[in-house]
Structure formats: C-alpha cells, structure tokens
CSV table of C-alpha atoms in Angstrom, one decimal:
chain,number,residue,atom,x,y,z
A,1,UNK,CA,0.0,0.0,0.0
A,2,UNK,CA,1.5,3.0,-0.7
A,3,UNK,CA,1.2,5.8,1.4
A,4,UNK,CA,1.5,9.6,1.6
A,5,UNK,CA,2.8,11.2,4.9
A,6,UNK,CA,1.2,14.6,5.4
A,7,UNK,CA,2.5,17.0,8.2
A,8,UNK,CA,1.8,18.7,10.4
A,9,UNK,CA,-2.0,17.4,11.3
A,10,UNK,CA,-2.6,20.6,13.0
A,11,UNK,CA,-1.4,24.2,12.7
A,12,UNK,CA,-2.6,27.1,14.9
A,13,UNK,CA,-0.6,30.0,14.1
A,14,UNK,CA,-1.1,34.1,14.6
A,15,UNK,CA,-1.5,36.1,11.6
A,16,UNK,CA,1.4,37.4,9.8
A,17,UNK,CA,3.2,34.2,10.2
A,18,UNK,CA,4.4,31.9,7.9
A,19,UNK,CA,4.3,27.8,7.9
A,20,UNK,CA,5.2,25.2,6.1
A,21,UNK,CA,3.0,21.9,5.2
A,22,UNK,CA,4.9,18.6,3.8
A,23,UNK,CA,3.8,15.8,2.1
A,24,UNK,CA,6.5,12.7,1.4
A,25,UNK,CA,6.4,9.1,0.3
A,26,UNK,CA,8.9,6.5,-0.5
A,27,UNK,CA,7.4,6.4,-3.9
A,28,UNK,CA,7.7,8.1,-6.7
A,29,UNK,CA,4.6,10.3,-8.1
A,30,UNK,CA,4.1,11.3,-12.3
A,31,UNK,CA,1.8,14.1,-10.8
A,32,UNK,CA,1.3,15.8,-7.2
A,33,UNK,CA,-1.8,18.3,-6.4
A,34,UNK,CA,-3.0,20.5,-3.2
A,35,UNK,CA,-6.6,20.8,-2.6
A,36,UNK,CA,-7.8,23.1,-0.5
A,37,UNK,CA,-11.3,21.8,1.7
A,38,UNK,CA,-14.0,24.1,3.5
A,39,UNK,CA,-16.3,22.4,5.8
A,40,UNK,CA,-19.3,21.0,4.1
A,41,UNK,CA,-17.9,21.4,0.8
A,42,UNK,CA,-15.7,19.0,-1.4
A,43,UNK,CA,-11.6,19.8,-1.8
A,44,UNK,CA,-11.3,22.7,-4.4
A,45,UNK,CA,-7.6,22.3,-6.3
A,46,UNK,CA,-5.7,25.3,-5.8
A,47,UNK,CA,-2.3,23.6,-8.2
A,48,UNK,CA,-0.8,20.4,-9.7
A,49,UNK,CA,2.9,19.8,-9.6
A,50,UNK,CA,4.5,17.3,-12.7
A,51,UNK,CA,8.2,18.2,-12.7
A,52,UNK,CA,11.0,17.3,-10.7
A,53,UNK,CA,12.4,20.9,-8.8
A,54,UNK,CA,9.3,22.3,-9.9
A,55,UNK,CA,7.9,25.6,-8.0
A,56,UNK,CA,4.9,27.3,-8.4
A,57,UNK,CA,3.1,30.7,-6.9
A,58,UNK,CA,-0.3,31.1,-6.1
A,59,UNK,CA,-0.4,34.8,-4.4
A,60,UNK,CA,1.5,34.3,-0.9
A,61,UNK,CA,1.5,30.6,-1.5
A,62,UNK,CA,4.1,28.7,-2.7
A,63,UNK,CA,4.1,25.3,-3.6
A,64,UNK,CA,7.2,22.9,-4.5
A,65,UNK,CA,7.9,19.2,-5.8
A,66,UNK,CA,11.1,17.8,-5.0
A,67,UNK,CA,13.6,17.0,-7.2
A,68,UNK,CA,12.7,13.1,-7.0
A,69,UNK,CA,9.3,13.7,-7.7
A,70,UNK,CA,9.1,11.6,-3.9
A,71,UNK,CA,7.7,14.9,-1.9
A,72,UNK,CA,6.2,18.6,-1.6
A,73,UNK,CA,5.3,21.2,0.0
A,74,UNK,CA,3.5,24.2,0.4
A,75,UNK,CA,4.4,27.3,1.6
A,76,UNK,CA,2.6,30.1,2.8
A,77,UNK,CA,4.0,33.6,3.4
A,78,UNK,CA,2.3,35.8,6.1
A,79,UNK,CA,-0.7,33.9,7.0
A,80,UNK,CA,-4.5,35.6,6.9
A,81,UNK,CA,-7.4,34.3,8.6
A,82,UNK,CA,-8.9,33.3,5.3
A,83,UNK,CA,-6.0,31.0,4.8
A,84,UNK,CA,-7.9,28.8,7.7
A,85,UNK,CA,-9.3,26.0,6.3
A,86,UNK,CA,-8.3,22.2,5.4
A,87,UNK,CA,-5.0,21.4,3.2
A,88,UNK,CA,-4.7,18.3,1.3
A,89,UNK,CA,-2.0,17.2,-1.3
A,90,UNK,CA,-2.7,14.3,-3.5
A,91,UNK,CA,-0.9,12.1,-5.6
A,92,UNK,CA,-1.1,10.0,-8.6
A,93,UNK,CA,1.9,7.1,-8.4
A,94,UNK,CA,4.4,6.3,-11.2
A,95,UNK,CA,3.7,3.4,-12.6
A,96,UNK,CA,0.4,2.8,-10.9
A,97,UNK,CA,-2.2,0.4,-12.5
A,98,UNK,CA,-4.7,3.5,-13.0
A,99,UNK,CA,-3.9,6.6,-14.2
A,100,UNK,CA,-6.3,8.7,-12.3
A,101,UNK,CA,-6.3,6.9,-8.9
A,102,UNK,CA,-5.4,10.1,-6.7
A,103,UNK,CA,-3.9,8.7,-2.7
A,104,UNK,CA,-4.2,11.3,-0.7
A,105,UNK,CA,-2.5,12.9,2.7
A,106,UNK,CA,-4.3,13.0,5.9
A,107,UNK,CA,-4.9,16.6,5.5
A,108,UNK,CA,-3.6,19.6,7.4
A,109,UNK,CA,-6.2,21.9,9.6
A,110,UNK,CA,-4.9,25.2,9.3
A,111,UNK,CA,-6.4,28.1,11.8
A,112,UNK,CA,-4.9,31.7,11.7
A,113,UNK,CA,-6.2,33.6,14.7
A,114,UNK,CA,-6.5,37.6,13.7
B,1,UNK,CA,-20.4,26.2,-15.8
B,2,UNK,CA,-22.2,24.3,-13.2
B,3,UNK,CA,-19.8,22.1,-10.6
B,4,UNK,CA,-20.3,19.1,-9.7
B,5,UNK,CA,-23.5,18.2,-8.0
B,6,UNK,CA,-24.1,15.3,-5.5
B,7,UNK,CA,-27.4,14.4,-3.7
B,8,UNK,CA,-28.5,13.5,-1.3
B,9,UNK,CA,-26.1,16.1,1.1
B,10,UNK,CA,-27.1,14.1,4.1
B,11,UNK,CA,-28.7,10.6,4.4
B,12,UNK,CA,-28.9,8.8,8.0
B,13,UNK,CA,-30.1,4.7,7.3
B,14,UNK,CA,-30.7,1.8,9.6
B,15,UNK,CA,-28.3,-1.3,8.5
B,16,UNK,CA,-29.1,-3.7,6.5
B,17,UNK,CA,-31.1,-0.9,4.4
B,18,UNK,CA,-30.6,0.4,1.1
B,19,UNK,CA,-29.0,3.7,-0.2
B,20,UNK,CA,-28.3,5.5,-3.5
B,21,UNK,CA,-25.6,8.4,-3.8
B,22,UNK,CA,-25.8,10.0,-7.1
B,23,UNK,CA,-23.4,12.2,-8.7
B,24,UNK,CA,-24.2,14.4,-11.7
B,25,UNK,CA,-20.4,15.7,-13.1
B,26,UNK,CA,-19.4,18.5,-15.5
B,27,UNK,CA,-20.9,18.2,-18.9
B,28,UNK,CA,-18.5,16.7,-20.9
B,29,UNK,CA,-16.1,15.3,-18.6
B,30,UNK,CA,-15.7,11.8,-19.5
B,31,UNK,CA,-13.5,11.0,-16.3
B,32,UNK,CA,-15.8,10.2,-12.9
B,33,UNK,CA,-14.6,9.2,-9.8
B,34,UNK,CA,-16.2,8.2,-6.4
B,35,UNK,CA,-13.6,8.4,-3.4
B,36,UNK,CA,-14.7,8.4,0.5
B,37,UNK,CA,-13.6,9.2,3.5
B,38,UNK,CA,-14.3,8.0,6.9
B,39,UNK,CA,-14.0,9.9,9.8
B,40,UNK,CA,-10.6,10.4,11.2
B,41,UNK,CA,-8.7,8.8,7.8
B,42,UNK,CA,-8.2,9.9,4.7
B,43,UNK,CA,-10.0,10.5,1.5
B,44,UNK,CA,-9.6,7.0,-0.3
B,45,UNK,CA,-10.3,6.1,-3.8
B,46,UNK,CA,-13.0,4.0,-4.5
B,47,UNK,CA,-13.9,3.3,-8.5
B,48,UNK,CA,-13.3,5.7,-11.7
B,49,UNK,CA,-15.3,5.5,-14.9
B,50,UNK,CA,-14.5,7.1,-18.0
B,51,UNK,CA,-17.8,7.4,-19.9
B,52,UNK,CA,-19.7,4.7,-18.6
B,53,UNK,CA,-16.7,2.5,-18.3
B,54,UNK,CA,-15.5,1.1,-15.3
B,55,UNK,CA,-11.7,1.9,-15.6
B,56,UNK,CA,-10.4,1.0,-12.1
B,57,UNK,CA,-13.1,-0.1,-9.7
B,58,UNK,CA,-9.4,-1.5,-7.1
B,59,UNK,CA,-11.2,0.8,-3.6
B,60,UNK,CA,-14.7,-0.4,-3.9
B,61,UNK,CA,-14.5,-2.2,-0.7
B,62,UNK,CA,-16.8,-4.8,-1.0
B,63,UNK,CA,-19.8,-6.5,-3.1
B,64,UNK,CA,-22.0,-4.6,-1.3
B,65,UNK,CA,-21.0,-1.4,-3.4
B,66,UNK,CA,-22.1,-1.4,-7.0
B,67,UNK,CA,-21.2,1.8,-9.0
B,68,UNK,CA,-23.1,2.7,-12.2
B,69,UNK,CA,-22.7,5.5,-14.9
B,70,UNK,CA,-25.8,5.7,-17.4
B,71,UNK,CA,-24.9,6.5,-21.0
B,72,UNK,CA,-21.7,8.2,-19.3
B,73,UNK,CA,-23.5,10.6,-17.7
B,74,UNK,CA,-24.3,10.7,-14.1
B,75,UNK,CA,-23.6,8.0,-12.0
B,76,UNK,CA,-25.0,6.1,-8.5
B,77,UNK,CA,-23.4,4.2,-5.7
B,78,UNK,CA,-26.0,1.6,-4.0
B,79,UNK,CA,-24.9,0.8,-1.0
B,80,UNK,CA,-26.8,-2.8,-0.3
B,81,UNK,CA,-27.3,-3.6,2.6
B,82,UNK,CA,-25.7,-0.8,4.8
B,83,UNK,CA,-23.2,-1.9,7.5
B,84,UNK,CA,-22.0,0.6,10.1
B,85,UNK,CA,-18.8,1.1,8.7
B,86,UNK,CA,-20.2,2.7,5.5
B,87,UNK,CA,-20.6,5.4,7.4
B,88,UNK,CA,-18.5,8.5,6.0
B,89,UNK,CA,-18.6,11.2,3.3
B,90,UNK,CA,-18.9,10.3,0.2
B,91,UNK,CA,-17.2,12.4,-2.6
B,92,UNK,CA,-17.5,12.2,-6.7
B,93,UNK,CA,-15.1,14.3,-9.0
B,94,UNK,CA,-14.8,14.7,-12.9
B,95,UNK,CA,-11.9,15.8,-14.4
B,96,UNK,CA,-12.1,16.2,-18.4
B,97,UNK,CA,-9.0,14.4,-19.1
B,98,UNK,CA,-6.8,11.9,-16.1
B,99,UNK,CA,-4.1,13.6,-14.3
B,100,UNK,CA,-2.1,15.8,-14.4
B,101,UNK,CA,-6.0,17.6,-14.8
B,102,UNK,CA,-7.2,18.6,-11.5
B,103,UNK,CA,-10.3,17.0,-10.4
B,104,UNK,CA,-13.9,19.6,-9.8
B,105,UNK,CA,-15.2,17.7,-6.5
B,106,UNK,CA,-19.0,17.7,-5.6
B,107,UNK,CA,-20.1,18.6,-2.2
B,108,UNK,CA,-20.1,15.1,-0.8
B,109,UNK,CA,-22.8,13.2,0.5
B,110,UNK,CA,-22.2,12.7,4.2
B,111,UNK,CA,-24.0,9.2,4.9
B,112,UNK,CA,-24.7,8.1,8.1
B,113,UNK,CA,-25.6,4.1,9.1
B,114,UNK,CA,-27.0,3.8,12.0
C-alpha cells in the first residue's frame, strides 16, 4: 500500500506568520496536487505539480515538488485568517495500475487567529 | 459552468437498508470518480469510470458497493445492505481528461448508518 505522509495534522498559528506543510512518500509520483477543503464542501484544487524541482506561486503561497518527484510542499507567506481552512495534497503514483487513482495525505487543519 | 453536484447532502439509514448516492459531473467530462472518507482517515479512492466505463473499480470495498454510470453521464453508488462502517462522506469528481488535470469535487454526500 503506498502511502503519503502529510504533516503537520494541526497548525494554529497568529496572523502574519508563515508555515510550512509537507507531504512525502517512498514512492515516486508522475503528478502531485494541493486541494484546499471548507467544511461541508468538497476539496477545491488550488495547483498540480509534474516536474522534478518544480515551484509554483499562487499569491503568498508557494508550492514545491522535489527533485525526486518523492515529496512537496506548500508554503505560505504571512498567514490571513482566510488561509484557515483544510489542506490536502494528493498524488497519482508512477507506474500505478490507474492513471487517475489520486492517494491522498491525511490533510492539514490550518487556523490563523486575527 | 455548473460544478459538480451530488445528492443526497445528508442521508442517516438503519443497517441492513438500502441507499443511492448519485453524482451528476461536469458536462462533458468523461472521467468520474467516487472516493470516500471515513471519519478520522483519509480521503480514499474507490472506482473511476471514464464514460460509462469502469476503468479502475481497485477501492470499492466490497460486493456490497455497485457503482453505475448511465450513458456516461451521471452515476450512482448503492450501498446494499448498509453496514455501520459505511458510514462517511462520500465524494465524486470529474476531471475532463486523467491527471495531471485537476479534479472539480462535488459537495459530498455525508452518509450516516446507524
């Protein structure tokens, strides 16, 4: 079974700050994407990563895939309250049987107090 | 465009009853999938059509789960009979191609066996 490792579980930081969330596996993934979740709504993407190194900007957040295509993370620069919500990356596996079988972290709950 | 839509939102059954999650996706995306997550894990994949083709059907956990997509447009999930560990939200995405296309998730259907 292969599994991605999503960290922290919880984050309760002040606003202005900036945190870090990681996902890694021991495998190797041909795509990796971060959802964003609200409660009582389903995970809205906010990017995919394909390429080894690759880094990409979304406003204050930054997301990166590491150079073995084996982990991420995202990034985000001075934290807002409407940064609170649920963070999940997802992954599609190398060599996987099914192309479009996405395994997914365990999430991060992210609260920034004003 | 209109999202993905998934009804019903909430359904609380008895075991050993009978209930139907249906997912209506983005018109013309050919790629459905049905994942679920049970309360304290993560979101795991259960089946995938493309049109109304089963392409990977690997999560569906057990006989009791039978998936169907109608002339590749929406699709169900019967759950027959319901066991207590059913219990969960269930979530359906379309994507118009596999990955690296992000997925457009519905709402989820939050099912409760009781």
């Amino acid at each position: 079974t292969q599994l991605l490792e999503q960290s922290p579980q919880f984050l309760s930081i002040q606003e202005g700050e900036n945190l870090t969330v990681y996902c890694n596996s021991s495998s190797v993934f041909s795509s990796l994407q971060w959802y964003r979740q609200e409660p009582g709504e389903g995970p809205v993407l906010l990017v995919t990563v394909v390429t080894g190194g690759e880094v990409k900007k979304l406003k204050r957040l930054t997301f990166q895939f590491g150079d073995a295509r084996k982990d991420s993370s995202l990034h985000i620069t001075a934290a807002q309250p409407g940064d609170t919500g649920l963070y999940l990356c997802a992954g599609v596996y190398a060599g996987g049987t099914s192309y479009g079988k996405l395994t997914f972290g365990q999430g991060t709950i992210l609260t920034v107090h004003p | 465009e209109a999202g993905v839509t998934q009804f019903p939102s909430h359904s609380v059954i008895e075991k050993g009853q009978t209930v139907t999650l249906r997912c209506d996706p983005i018109s013309g995306h050919d790629n459905l999938y049905w994942y679920r997550r049970v309360m304290g894990k993560e979101i795991k994949f259960l089946l995938h059509f493309v049109k109304e083709s089963k392409q990977d059907e690997s999560g569906m956990p057990n006989n009791r789960f039978l998936a169907e997509r109608t002339g590749g447009t929406y699709s169900t999930l019967k759950v027959q009979p319901a066991e207590l560990e059913d219990s969960g939200v269930y979530f359906c995405a379309s994507s118009p191609q596999g990955p690296p296309y992000g997925y457009t998730f519905g709402s989820g259907t939050r099912l409760t066996v009781v």
